Short mmCIF file of C-alpha atoms in Angstrom, two decimals:
data_model
loop_
_atom_site.label_atom_id
_atom_site.label_comp_id
_atom_site.label_asym_id
_atom_site.label_seq_id
_atom_site.Cartn_x
_atom_site.Cartn_y
_atom_site.Cartn_z
CA ASP A 99 0.00 0.00 0.00
CA ALA A 100 1.11 3.57 -0.71
CA LYS A 101 2.41 5.44 2.29
CA THR A 102 0.65 8.56 3.48
CA THR A 103 1.95 11.68 5.19
CA GLN A 104 -0.18 13.71 7.58
CA PRO A 105 0.63 16.55 9.96
CA PRO A 106 0.86 15.21 13.51
CA SER A 107 -1.59 17.73 14.94
CA MET A 108 -3.96 20.55 14.03
CA ASP A 109 -6.23 22.93 15.86
CA CYS A 110 -9.61 24.17 14.72
CA ALA A 111 -12.12 26.55 16.25
CA GLU A 112 -15.53 25.17 17.04
CA GLY A 113 -18.01 25.92 14.26
CA ARG A 114 -15.34 26.46 11.66
CA ALA A 115 -14.39 24.09 8.87
CA ALA A 116 -11.57 21.68 9.61
CA ASN A 117 -9.39 20.86 6.63
CA LEU A 118 -7.11 17.87 7.15
CA PRO A 119 -4.47 17.29 4.48
CA CYS A 120 -2.92 14.02 3.39
CA ASN A 121 -0.12 13.37 0.94
CA HIS A 122 0.02 10.06 -0.92
CA SER A 123 2.40 10.80 -3.77
CA THR A 124 3.09 7.13 -4.57
CA ILE A 125 -0.56 6.12 -4.90
CA SER A 126 -1.33 3.80 -7.79
CA GLY A 127 -4.34 3.85 -10.08
CA ASN A 128 -6.29 1.14 -8.28
CA GLU A 129 -5.77 2.37 -4.74
CA TYR A 130 -8.55 4.06 -2.82
CA VAL A 131 -8.16 6.80 -0.21
CA TYR A 132 -9.92 6.05 3.08
CA TRP A 133 -10.41 8.29 6.09
CA TYR A 134 -11.08 7.05 9.59
CA ARG A 135 -11.02 8.74 12.96
CA GLN A 136 -10.43 7.42 16.45
CA ILE A 137 -11.85 9.14 19.46
CA HIS A 138 -9.94 8.38 22.63
CA SER A 139 -10.35 4.79 23.88
CA GLN A 140 -12.74 3.80 21.10
CA GLY A 141 -12.41 1.81 17.89
CA PRO A 142 -11.82 3.72 14.65
CA GLN A 143 -14.86 5.14 12.90
CA TYR A 144 -15.20 5.08 9.13
CA ILE A 145 -15.69 8.55 7.64
CA ILE A 146 -15.42 8.43 3.87
CA HIS A 147 -13.49 6.97 0.97
CA GLY A 148 -12.88 7.72 -2.69
CA LEU A 149 -10.92 6.79 -5.78
CA LYS A 150 -10.55 9.94 -7.88
CA ASN A 151 -13.77 11.92 -7.69
CA ASN A 152 -14.63 14.19 -4.80
CA GLU A 153 -16.99 12.58 -2.34
CA THR A 154 -19.43 13.93 0.24
CA ASN A 155 -21.53 12.29 2.90
CA GLU A 156 -23.28 13.34 6.07
CA MET A 157 -20.02 13.47 7.99
CA ALA A 158 -17.50 15.05 5.68
CA SER A 159 -16.23 15.85 2.21
CA LEU A 160 -13.21 14.31 0.54
CA ILE A 161 -11.33 16.33 -2.04
CA ILE A 162 -8.79 14.42 -4.13
CA THR A 163 -6.41 16.32 -6.40
CA GLU A 164 -6.49 15.58 -10.09
CA ASP A 165 -3.13 13.80 -9.96
CA ARG A 166 -4.36 11.86 -6.89
CA LYS A 167 -1.16 12.59 -5.02
CA SER A 168 -2.93 14.34 -2.17
CA SER A 169 -6.33 14.73 -0.61
CA THR A 170 -8.13 16.83 1.98
CA LEU A 171 -10.79 15.78 4.43
CA ILE A 172 -13.19 18.58 5.24
CA LEU A 173 -15.40 18.67 8.31
CA PRO A 174 -17.67 21.58 7.44
CA HIS A 175 -18.63 22.71 10.94
CA ALA A 176 -16.33 21.21 13.54
CA THR A 177 -17.68 20.53 17.01
CA LEU A 178 -15.91 19.56 20.22
CA ARG A 179 -16.95 15.96 19.58
CA ASP A 180 -14.86 15.95 16.42
CA THR A 181 -11.68 16.03 18.51
CA ALA A 182 -9.95 12.79 17.52
CA VAL A 183 -7.03 11.28 15.65
CA TYR A 184 -7.78 11.24 11.91
CA TYR A 185 -6.18 8.62 9.74
CA CYS A 186 -5.73 8.84 5.99
CA ILE A 187 -5.12 5.39 4.51
CA VAL A 188 -4.51 4.28 0.95
CA ARG A 189 -5.61 0.78 0.20
CA PHE A 190 -5.28 -1.47 -2.78
CA TYR A 191 -8.61 -2.80 -4.03
CA GLY A 192 -8.71 -6.54 -4.35
CA GLY A 193 -6.19 -9.29 -3.80
CA ALA A 194 -4.49 -10.56 -0.71
CA THR A 195 -3.27 -7.14 0.37
CA ASN A 196 -6.77 -5.73 0.78
CA LYS A 197 -6.29 -4.48 4.35
CA LEU A 198 -6.00 -1.20 6.20
CA ILE A 199 -2.58 -0.26 7.52
CA PHE A 200 -2.72 2.67 9.93
CA GLY A 201 -0.10 5.39 10.10
CA THR A 202 0.26 7.90 12.90
CA GLY A 203 -2.60 10.18 11.80
CA THR A 204 -3.44 13.78 12.68
CA LEU A 205 -4.65 14.71 16.13
CA LEU A 206 -7.37 17.30 15.53
CA ALA A 207 -8.15 19.42 18.56
CA VAL A 208 -11.34 21.43 18.25
CA GLN A 209 -11.17 24.46 20.50
CA PRO A 210 -14.23 26.13 22.06
CA GLY B 2 -25.88 -0.17 9.32
CA ALA B 3 -22.49 -1.88 9.52
CA VAL B 4 -22.29 -2.40 13.25
CA VAL B 5 -19.47 -4.43 14.74
CA SER B 6 -19.78 -5.59 18.31
CA GLN B 7 -16.85 -6.67 20.42
CA HIS B 8 -17.02 -8.48 23.75
CA PRO B 9 -15.84 -8.09 26.42
CA SER B 10 -14.96 -4.41 26.47
CA TRP B 11 -12.63 -4.81 29.42
CA VAL B 12 -10.96 -7.82 30.97
CA ILE B 13 -8.48 -8.23 33.78
CA CYS B 14 -6.94 -11.61 34.45
CA LYS B 15 -3.98 -13.32 36.01
CA SER B 16 -0.78 -14.11 34.16
CA GLY B 17 -0.85 -17.53 32.52
CA THR B 18 -4.56 -17.65 31.77
CA SER B 19 -6.11 -17.60 28.31
CA VAL B 20 -8.53 -14.92 27.25
CA LYS B 21 -11.07 -15.09 24.42
CA ILE B 22 -12.39 -11.98 22.69
CA GLU B 23 -15.40 -12.12 20.40
CA CYS B 24 -16.12 -9.96 17.39
CA ARG B 25 -19.51 -9.98 15.71
CA SER B 26 -20.88 -8.18 12.67
CA LEU B 27 -24.45 -7.49 13.73
CA ASP B 28 -26.17 -6.38 10.55
CA PHE B 29 -24.03 -7.65 7.72
CA GLN B 30 -22.08 -10.70 6.66
CA ALA B 31 -18.36 -10.18 6.93
CA THR B 32 -16.30 -12.09 4.42
CA THR B 33 -13.14 -10.81 6.06
CA MET B 34 -12.34 -9.85 9.64
CA PHE B 35 -9.24 -8.23 11.02
CA TRP B 36 -7.60 -8.03 14.42
CA TYR B 37 -5.52 -5.08 15.54
CA ARG B 38 -3.60 -4.23 18.67
CA GLN B 39 -2.92 -0.75 19.99
CA PHE B 40 -0.49 0.24 22.73
CA PRO B 41 -0.86 3.56 24.58
CA LYS B 42 -0.08 6.61 22.45
CA GLN B 43 0.59 4.45 19.41
CA SER B 44 -1.31 3.72 16.23
CA LEU B 45 -3.19 0.52 15.46
CA MET B 46 -1.06 -2.42 14.44
CA LEU B 47 -2.60 -5.11 12.26
CA MET B 48 -2.15 -8.55 13.78
CA ALA B 49 -3.99 -10.84 11.40
CA THR B 50 -6.59 -11.16 8.67
CA SER B 51 -9.13 -13.93 8.61
CA ASN B 52 -11.56 -15.11 6.00
CA GLU B 53 -14.57 -17.20 6.97
CA GLY B 54 -13.79 -20.89 6.95
CA SER B 55 -10.07 -20.57 6.33
CA LYS B 56 -6.95 -20.10 8.40
CA ALA B 57 -5.96 -16.61 9.45
CA THR B 58 -3.05 -14.83 7.84
CA TYR B 59 -0.76 -13.34 10.46
CA GLU B 60 1.41 -10.27 10.05
CA GLN B 61 5.13 -10.61 10.43
CA GLY B 62 6.19 -10.84 14.04
CA VAL B 63 2.80 -11.95 15.38
CA GLU B 64 2.89 -15.40 16.97
CA LYS B 65 0.08 -17.50 15.59
CA ASP B 66 0.30 -19.99 18.47
CA LYS B 67 -0.02 -17.15 20.94
CA PHE B 68 -2.92 -15.39 19.27
CA LEU B 69 -5.41 -17.97 18.04
CA ILE B 70 -7.98 -16.70 15.59
CA ASN B 71 -11.12 -18.52 14.60
CA HIS B 72 -13.55 -17.24 11.96
CA ALA B 73 -16.21 -19.91 12.03
CA SER B 74 -19.06 -17.95 10.48
CA LEU B 75 -19.73 -14.86 8.42
CA THR B 76 -20.68 -12.94 11.54
CA LEU B 77 -18.27 -14.15 14.21
CA SER B 78 -14.53 -14.15 14.72
CA THR B 79 -12.71 -14.85 17.96
CA LEU B 80 -9.23 -14.02 19.17
CA THR B 81 -7.79 -16.09 21.99
CA VAL B 82 -4.71 -14.83 23.76
CA THR B 83 -3.13 -17.99 25.13
CA SER B 84 -1.08 -18.06 28.33
CA ALA B 85 -1.31 -14.31 28.60
CA HIS B 86 1.47 -12.33 30.26
CA PRO B 87 1.70 -8.69 31.32
CA GLU B 88 3.36 -7.72 28.03
CA ASP B 89 0.19 -8.85 26.24
CA SER B 90 -1.76 -6.11 27.99
CA SER B 91 -3.10 -3.86 25.26
CA PHE B 92 -6.17 -2.56 23.47
CA TYR B 93 -7.39 -5.18 20.99
CA ILE B 94 -9.69 -4.05 18.19
CA CYS B 95 -11.48 -6.09 15.57
CA SER B 96 -12.95 -4.97 12.30
CA ALA B 97 -15.09 -6.53 9.61
CA ARG B 98 -15.74 -5.95 5.96
CA ARG B 99 -18.35 -7.17 3.52
CA GLY B 100 -15.91 -7.51 0.66
CA GLY B 101 -14.32 -5.74 -2.27
CA ASN B 102 -13.69 -2.05 -1.74
CA GLN B 103 -16.29 -1.80 1.02
CA PRO B 104 -14.95 -0.02 4.10
CA GLN B 105 -13.87 -1.87 7.19
CA HIS B 106 -16.00 -1.23 10.25
CA PHE B 107 -14.52 -1.47 13.71
CA GLY B 108 -15.64 -2.66 17.08
CA ASP B 109 -15.15 -0.55 20.19
CA GLY B 110 -12.16 -2.58 21.31
CA THR B 111 -11.26 -4.75 24.28
CA ARG B 112 -8.90 -3.46 26.91
CA LEU B 113 -6.91 -6.41 28.21
CA SER B 114 -4.94 -6.10 31.44
CA ILE B 115 -2.81 -9.01 32.59
CA LEU B 116 -1.68 -8.90 36.21
#
């Protein structure tokens, strides 16, 4: 799986949009970008995933650059409950290596 | 949808005992289940991948005789930590996936403390 690079930590004011970047410059054409978050002492929570088109769901938006070498997760109106570690993971679709490998993620701290 | 239940959520036991952790997909059939371990202030580390009805595939450095995984049905996988010792104390998390490019969904984890 392609490696990802994320900033170790970010702050965001409550009510503002949180934009979390992820670099995956070695991504291949059949690898998806997945985002998960982990709130302290809980299991990771799936947020969103995409291949090359931008995606939006009730939780967030995922913006993938045209060359697919980076992406941004956007939480449109961050709340205190969004404080968590956010993981950007690139995963190959299909085959024996179809598994999620977690990096160190970004600790997002939403400030009141 | 896509709820994964893990039991127990917390277990404390004496050194040398074996501990079984259950992972169930409640509202979907999971062709593949995964077991992770997480130490304090660290990221999740994949231990093994299991497909229903077949032997688990363990990641490098994970002792298969120490961490027994059974995936007997499309909704249940178990992890047994055999002859547990204090260094096995950790946060164990399972996840399940329907198949293909579907996302993995995670349980809430089991905090294991070996005295």
